CSV table of C-alpha atoms in Angstrom, one decimal:
chain,number,residue,atom,x,y,z
A,27,MET,CA,-7.5,20.0,30.6
A,28,THR,CA,-9.9,21.0,27.8
A,29,TYR,CA,-9.7,23.2,24.7
A,30,LYS,CA,-11.1,26.1,26.7
A,31,ASP,CA,-8.2,25.8,29.2
A,32,GLU,CA,-5.6,26.3,26.4
A,33,LYS,CA,-5.3,30.1,26.6
A,34,GLY,CA,-2.4,30.4,24.3
A,35,ILE,CA,-4.0,28.8,21.2
A,36,HIS,CA,-4.0,31.2,18.2
A,37,THR,CA,-7.4,31.7,16.6
A,38,ASP,CA,-7.0,34.9,14.6
A,39,PHE,CA,-5.5,34.1,11.2
A,40,LYS,CA,-6.8,37.0,9.1
A,41,GLU,CA,-3.2,38.3,8.7
A,42,ARG,CA,-1.3,35.0,9.4
A,43,MET,CA,-0.5,31.9,7.6
A,44,THR,CA,-2.5,28.8,8.6
A,45,TYR,CA,-1.6,25.1,8.5
A,46,GLY,CA,-3.8,24.8,5.4
A,47,ASP,CA,-2.0,27.8,3.8
A,48,TYR,CA,1.4,26.3,4.5
A,49,LEU,CA,0.5,22.9,3.0
A,50,ASP,CA,-1.5,24.4,0.1
A,51,LEU,CA,-4.3,22.0,1.2
A,52,ASP,CA,-6.8,23.7,-1.1
A,53,SER,CA,-4.8,22.5,-4.1
A,54,ILE,CA,-4.1,19.1,-2.7
A,55,LEU,CA,-7.7,18.3,-1.5
A,56,ASN,CA,-9.2,19.6,-4.7
A,57,ALA,CA,-7.0,17.6,-7.0
A,58,GLN,CA,-9.2,14.5,-7.1
A,59,HIS,CA,-11.3,14.7,-10.3
A,60,ARG,CA,-13.3,11.6,-10.8
A,61,LEU,CA,-14.3,10.7,-14.4
A,62,SER,CA,-17.2,8.5,-13.2
A,63,ASP,CA,-19.8,8.6,-10.5
A,64,HIS,CA,-18.4,5.4,-8.9
A,65,HIS,CA,-17.6,5.6,-5.2
A,66,ASP,CA,-14.3,3.7,-5.5
A,67,GLU,CA,-12.7,5.9,-8.1
A,68,MET,CA,-11.9,8.3,-5.2
A,69,LEU,CA,-9.9,5.5,-3.5
A,70,PHE,CA,-8.1,4.7,-6.8
A,71,ILE,CA,-7.1,8.3,-7.4
A,72,ILE,CA,-6.0,9.1,-3.8
A,73,ILE,CA,-3.9,5.9,-3.5
A,74,HIS,CA,-2.0,6.8,-6.6
A,75,GLN,CA,-1.6,10.5,-5.7
A,76,VAL,CA,-0.3,9.6,-2.2
A,77,SER,CA,2.2,7.1,-3.8
A,78,GLU,CA,3.4,9.8,-6.1
A,79,LEU,CA,4.0,12.1,-3.2
A,80,TRP,CA,6.0,9.4,-1.4
A,81,MET,CA,8.0,8.9,-4.6
A,82,LYS,CA,8.8,12.6,-4.7
A,83,LEU,CA,10.3,12.3,-1.2
A,84,THR,CA,12.1,9.1,-2.2
A,85,LEU,CA,13.8,10.9,-5.1
A,86,HIS,CA,14.6,13.9,-2.8
A,87,GLU,CA,16.4,11.6,-0.4
A,88,ILE,CA,18.1,9.4,-3.0
A,89,ARG,CA,19.5,12.5,-4.7
A,90,ALA,CA,20.8,13.8,-1.4
A,91,ALA,CA,22.3,10.4,-0.6
A,92,ILE,CA,24.1,10.3,-3.9
A,93,THR,CA,25.7,13.7,-3.1
A,94,SER,CA,26.5,12.6,0.4
A,95,ILE,CA,28.2,9.5,-0.8
A,96,LYS,CA,30.3,11.4,-3.3
A,97,ASP,CA,31.4,13.7,-0.5
A,98,GLU,CA,32.1,10.7,1.7
A,99,ASN,CA,29.6,12.1,4.2
A,100,PHE,CA,28.4,8.7,5.2
A,101,ASP,CA,26.5,9.6,8.3
A,102,SER,CA,24.2,11.8,6.3
A,103,ALA,CA,23.9,9.2,3.5
A,104,PHE,CA,22.9,6.5,6.0
A,105,LYS,CA,20.2,8.6,7.4
A,106,GLN,CA,18.9,9.5,4.0
A,107,LEU,CA,18.9,5.9,2.8
A,108,ALA,CA,17.2,4.7,6.0
A,109,ARG,CA,14.5,7.2,5.4
A,110,VAL,CA,14.0,5.9,1.9
A,111,SER,CA,13.4,2.4,3.3
A,112,LYS,CA,10.8,3.8,5.7
A,113,ILE,CA,9.1,5.6,2.8
A,114,GLN,CA,9.1,2.4,0.8
A,115,ASN,CA,7.3,0.6,3.6
A,116,GLN,CA,4.6,3.2,3.5
A,117,ILE,CA,4.1,2.8,-0.2
A,118,ILE,CA,3.8,-0.9,0.2
A,119,GLN,CA,1.1,-0.6,2.8
A,120,ALA,CA,-0.9,1.4,0.3
A,121,TRP,CA,-1.5,-1.7,-1.8
A,122,ASP,CA,-3.4,-3.2,1.1
A,123,VAL,CA,-5.9,-0.3,1.0
A,124,LEU,CA,-6.3,-0.5,-2.8
A,125,ALA,CA,-6.8,-4.3,-2.6
A,126,THR,CA,-10.1,-3.6,-0.7
A,127,MET,CA,-11.5,-2.7,-4.1
A,128,THR,CA,-13.0,-5.7,-5.9
A,129,PRO,CA,-12.8,-6.5,-9.7
A,130,ALA,CA,-16.5,-5.7,-10.2
A,131,GLU,CA,-16.0,-2.3,-8.6
A,132,TYR,CA,-12.9,-1.4,-10.7
A,133,LEU,CA,-14.7,-2.4,-13.9
A,134,GLU,CA,-17.3,0.3,-13.1
A,135,PHE,CA,-14.8,3.0,-14.0
A,136,ARG,CA,-11.8,1.4,-15.6
A,137,ASP,CA,-12.8,2.4,-19.1
A,138,HIS,CA,-12.8,6.0,-18.1
A,139,LEU,CA,-9.0,5.8,-17.6
A,140,GLY,CA,-8.4,5.4,-21.4
A,141,GLN,CA,-4.7,4.6,-21.9
A,142,ALA,CA,-3.6,6.3,-18.6
A,143,SER,CA,-1.6,3.9,-16.5
A,144,GLY,CA,0.8,3.7,-13.6
A,145,PHE,CA,3.2,2.4,-16.2
A,146,GLN,CA,3.5,6.0,-17.2
A,147,SER,CA,4.6,7.3,-13.8
A,148,TYR,CA,7.6,9.4,-14.6
A,149,GLN,CA,8.7,9.6,-10.9
A,150,TYR,CA,8.7,5.8,-10.7
A,151,ARG,CA,11.0,5.8,-13.8
A,152,MET,CA,13.3,8.3,-12.1
A,153,VAL,CA,13.5,6.1,-9.1
A,154,GLU,CA,14.4,3.1,-11.3
A,155,PHE,CA,17.0,5.3,-13.1
A,156,ALA,CA,18.5,6.4,-9.8
A,157,LEU,CA,18.8,2.7,-8.8
A,158,GLY,CA,20.6,1.9,-12.1
A,159,TYR,CA,17.7,0.3,-14.1
A,160,LYS,CA,17.8,2.2,-17.4
A,161,THR,CA,15.0,1.5,-19.9
A,162,PRO,CA,15.3,3.9,-22.9
A,163,HIS,CA,12.0,2.9,-24.5
A,164,VAL,CA,10.0,4.5,-21.7
A,165,LEU,CA,11.4,8.0,-22.5
A,166,LYS,CA,9.2,8.1,-25.6
A,167,ILE,CA,6.1,8.2,-23.4
A,168,TYR,CA,7.0,11.7,-22.2
A,169,GLU,CA,8.0,13.4,-25.5
A,170,LYS,CA,4.8,15.5,-25.5
A,171,ASP,CA,6.1,17.4,-22.5
A,172,GLU,CA,9.5,18.8,-23.5
A,173,ALA,CA,10.5,20.1,-20.1
A,174,LEU,CA,9.6,16.8,-18.4
A,175,HIS,CA,11.3,14.8,-21.1
A,176,GLN,CA,14.5,16.8,-20.5
A,177,GLN,CA,14.4,16.0,-16.8
A,178,LEU,CA,14.0,12.3,-17.5
A,179,GLN,CA,16.8,12.4,-20.1
A,180,GLU,CA,19.1,14.0,-17.5
A,181,ALA,CA,18.1,11.4,-14.9
A,182,TYR,CA,18.6,8.7,-17.5
A,183,GLU,CA,22.2,9.8,-18.2
A,184,ALA,CA,23.2,10.6,-14.6
A,185,PRO,CA,25.1,8.3,-12.2
A,186,GLY,CA,22.9,6.3,-9.9
A,187,LEU,CA,23.1,5.3,-6.3
A,188,TYR,CA,25.1,2.2,-7.1
A,189,ASP,CA,27.5,4.0,-9.4
A,190,VAL,CA,28.6,6.3,-6.6
A,191,ALA,CA,28.8,3.3,-4.2
A,192,ILE,CA,31.2,1.6,-6.7
A,193,GLU,CA,33.2,4.8,-7.1
A,194,THR,CA,33.6,4.8,-3.3
A,195,LEU,CA,35.0,1.2,-3.5
A,196,ALA,CA,37.6,2.5,-6.0
A,197,LYS,CA,38.4,5.5,-3.7
A,198,SER,CA,39.0,3.0,-0.9
A,199,ASP,CA,41.8,1.3,-3.0
A,200,PHE,CA,39.8,-1.7,-4.3
A,201,ASP,CA,40.8,-2.7,-7.8
A,202,ILE,CA,37.6,-2.0,-9.8
A,203,ASP,CA,37.7,-2.7,-13.5
A,204,SER,CA,38.0,0.5,-15.6
A,205,SER,CA,35.1,-0.8,-17.7
A,206,VAL,CA,32.8,-0.4,-14.7
A,207,LEU,CA,34.1,3.0,-13.6
A,208,GLN,CA,33.9,4.4,-17.2
A,209,ARG,CA,30.8,2.5,-18.3
A,210,ASP,CA,28.0,4.0,-20.3
A,211,LEU,CA,25.6,5.2,-17.6
A,212,THR,CA,22.6,5.0,-19.9
A,213,LYS,CA,22.9,1.2,-19.8
A,214,THR,CA,21.3,-1.0,-17.1
A,215,TYR,CA,24.1,-2.0,-14.6
A,216,GLU,CA,25.3,-5.6,-14.9
A,217,ALA,CA,27.3,-7.6,-12.3
A,218,ASN,CA,31.0,-7.4,-12.5
A,219,GLU,CA,33.6,-9.7,-10.9
A,220,SER,CA,35.9,-7.0,-9.6
A,221,VAL,CA,33.0,-5.3,-7.8
A,222,GLU,CA,31.9,-8.6,-6.3
A,223,LYS,CA,35.4,-9.3,-5.0
A,224,ALA,CA,35.5,-5.8,-3.4
A,225,TRP,CA,32.2,-6.3,-1.6
A,226,ILE,CA,33.3,-9.8,-0.4
A,227,GLU,CA,36.4,-8.2,1.1
A,228,VAL,CA,34.2,-5.6,2.8
A,229,TYR,CA,32.0,-8.2,4.3
A,230,ARG,CA,35.0,-10.2,5.5
A,231,ASN,CA,36.6,-7.2,7.2
A,232,VAL,CA,33.6,-5.4,8.6
A,233,ASP,CA,35.6,-3.4,11.3
A,234,LYS,CA,38.1,-2.2,8.7
A,235,TYR,CA,35.5,-1.2,6.2
A,236,TRP,CA,32.6,-0.3,8.5
A,237,ASP,CA,31.3,2.6,6.4
A,238,LEU,CA,31.3,0.5,3.2
A,239,TYR,CA,29.7,-2.4,5.0
A,240,GLU,CA,26.9,-0.1,6.4
A,241,LEU,CA,26.4,1.4,2.9
A,242,ALA,CA,26.1,-2.0,1.4
A,243,GLU,CA,23.4,-3.0,3.9
A,244,LYS,CA,21.5,0.2,3.4
A,245,LEU,CA,21.5,-0.6,-0.4
A,246,VAL,CA,20.3,-4.1,0.3
A,247,ASP,CA,17.5,-2.7,2.5
A,248,ILE,CA,16.3,-0.5,-0.4
A,249,GLU,CA,16.4,-3.3,-3.0
A,250,ASP,CA,14.6,-5.6,-0.6
A,251,TRP,CA,11.8,-3.1,-0.1
A,252,MET,CA,11.7,-2.3,-3.8
A,253,GLN,CA,11.1,-5.9,-4.7
A,254,GLN,CA,8.4,-6.2,-2.0
A,255,TRP,CA,6.7,-3.2,-3.5
A,256,ARG,CA,6.9,-4.8,-7.0
A,257,PHE,CA,5.5,-8.0,-5.6
A,258,ARG,CA,2.6,-6.3,-3.8
A,259,HIS,CA,1.9,-4.3,-7.0
A,260,MET,CA,1.8,-7.5,-9.1
A,261,LYS,CA,-0.5,-9.3,-6.7
A,262,THR,CA,-2.8,-6.4,-6.3
A,263,VAL,CA,-3.2,-6.1,-10.0
A,264,GLU,CA,-3.7,-9.8,-10.3
A,265,ARG,CA,-6.3,-9.7,-7.6
A,266,ILE,CA,-8.3,-6.9,-9.3
A,267,ILE,CA,-7.9,-7.5,-13.1
A,268,GLY,CA,-6.4,-10.9,-13.3
A,269,HIS,CA,-4.3,-11.4,-16.4
A,270,LYS,CA,-6.0,-8.8,-18.6
A,271,LYS,CA,-3.8,-6.2,-20.4
A,272,GLY,CA,-3.0,-3.0,-18.5
A,273,THR,CA,-4.7,0.3,-19.5
A,274,GLY,CA,-1.3,1.5,-20.8
A,275,GLY,CA,-0.9,-1.5,-23.1
A,276,SER,CA,1.5,-3.6,-21.1
A,277,SER,CA,0.8,-7.3,-20.5
A,278,GLY,CA,-0.2,-6.4,-16.9
A,279,VAL,CA,0.6,-9.1,-14.5
A,280,GLY,CA,3.0,-10.8,-17.0
A,281,TYR,CA,5.1,-7.6,-17.2
A,282,LEU,CA,5.1,-7.1,-13.4
A,283,LYS,CA,6.2,-10.6,-12.8
A,284,SER,CA,9.1,-10.2,-15.3
A,285,VAL,CA,10.7,-7.3,-13.5
A,286,LEU,CA,10.7,-9.3,-10.2
A,287,ASP,CA,13.7,-11.2,-11.6
A,288,HIS,CA,15.8,-8.0,-11.9
A,289,TYR,CA,18.5,-7.1,-9.4
A,290,PHE,CA,19.6,-3.5,-9.0
A,291,PHE,CA,22.7,-4.3,-6.9
A,292,PRO,CA,23.5,-7.9,-8.0
A,293,GLU,CA,26.9,-8.3,-6.3
A,294,LEU,CA,25.4,-7.5,-2.9
A,295,TRP,CA,23.2,-10.5,-3.3
A,296,ASN,CA,25.8,-12.7,-4.7
A,297,VAL,CA,28.0,-12.0,-1.7
A,298,ARG,CA,25.6,-13.9,0.5
A,299,SER,CA,26.4,-17.1,-1.4
A,300,LYS,CA,30.2,-16.5,-1.6
A,301,LEU,CA,31.0,-15.7,2.1
């Protein structure tokens, strides 16, 4: 069968919405504004724009999962968190494409970036906040945009994915320290013995606590992918600029290596050694 044989295909869109209209493709495809004439700057821009779109969807799903967990709607939460893991895989693959750019090619347009840097990605900070990694100093970057700064402040103060998971442990009659349940949510989460004991009990009684067990494994999936993303980011930067400072003023590879040692959900990793 050929195109000519498809009699039902719509071709008159003078008064109808097209695929391009629905997706606002004119805006998306005209959003790549190179500051140099170098061929590879287009690659650099598109990789980062696509990653930001994936992060937008990641936040959409994490926020929904937080609500689902609060409502004890675990089936929905599991689907939303599984989708986050698939999105993370897509973002990781993007580094392989960016890594086709050589150091010499990047140097041709790097100076045009000024102090602009992925370090300033506010959506990435919101993802970190949602996973419980709270870094107050980054909020200063966004003070010039009052509305955006307010969004970030709200995300910074809001309970994250792990906070609602721990609340669910408490609802399931596990003895969770009040210092954890009433903790200052603007502080980065730190491991707690009562939470660790609860997760150990969940893993030792999978049939009894199936929903909690499945939730724990979904969280481990997300942290695993997050750390793989961080590693690929670090190695791609090292491959392209070595150990030079980042355009945003960070130490570059040194900073990216330091965050690899951070755990979002520490007890879920400690459990592996304790079982």
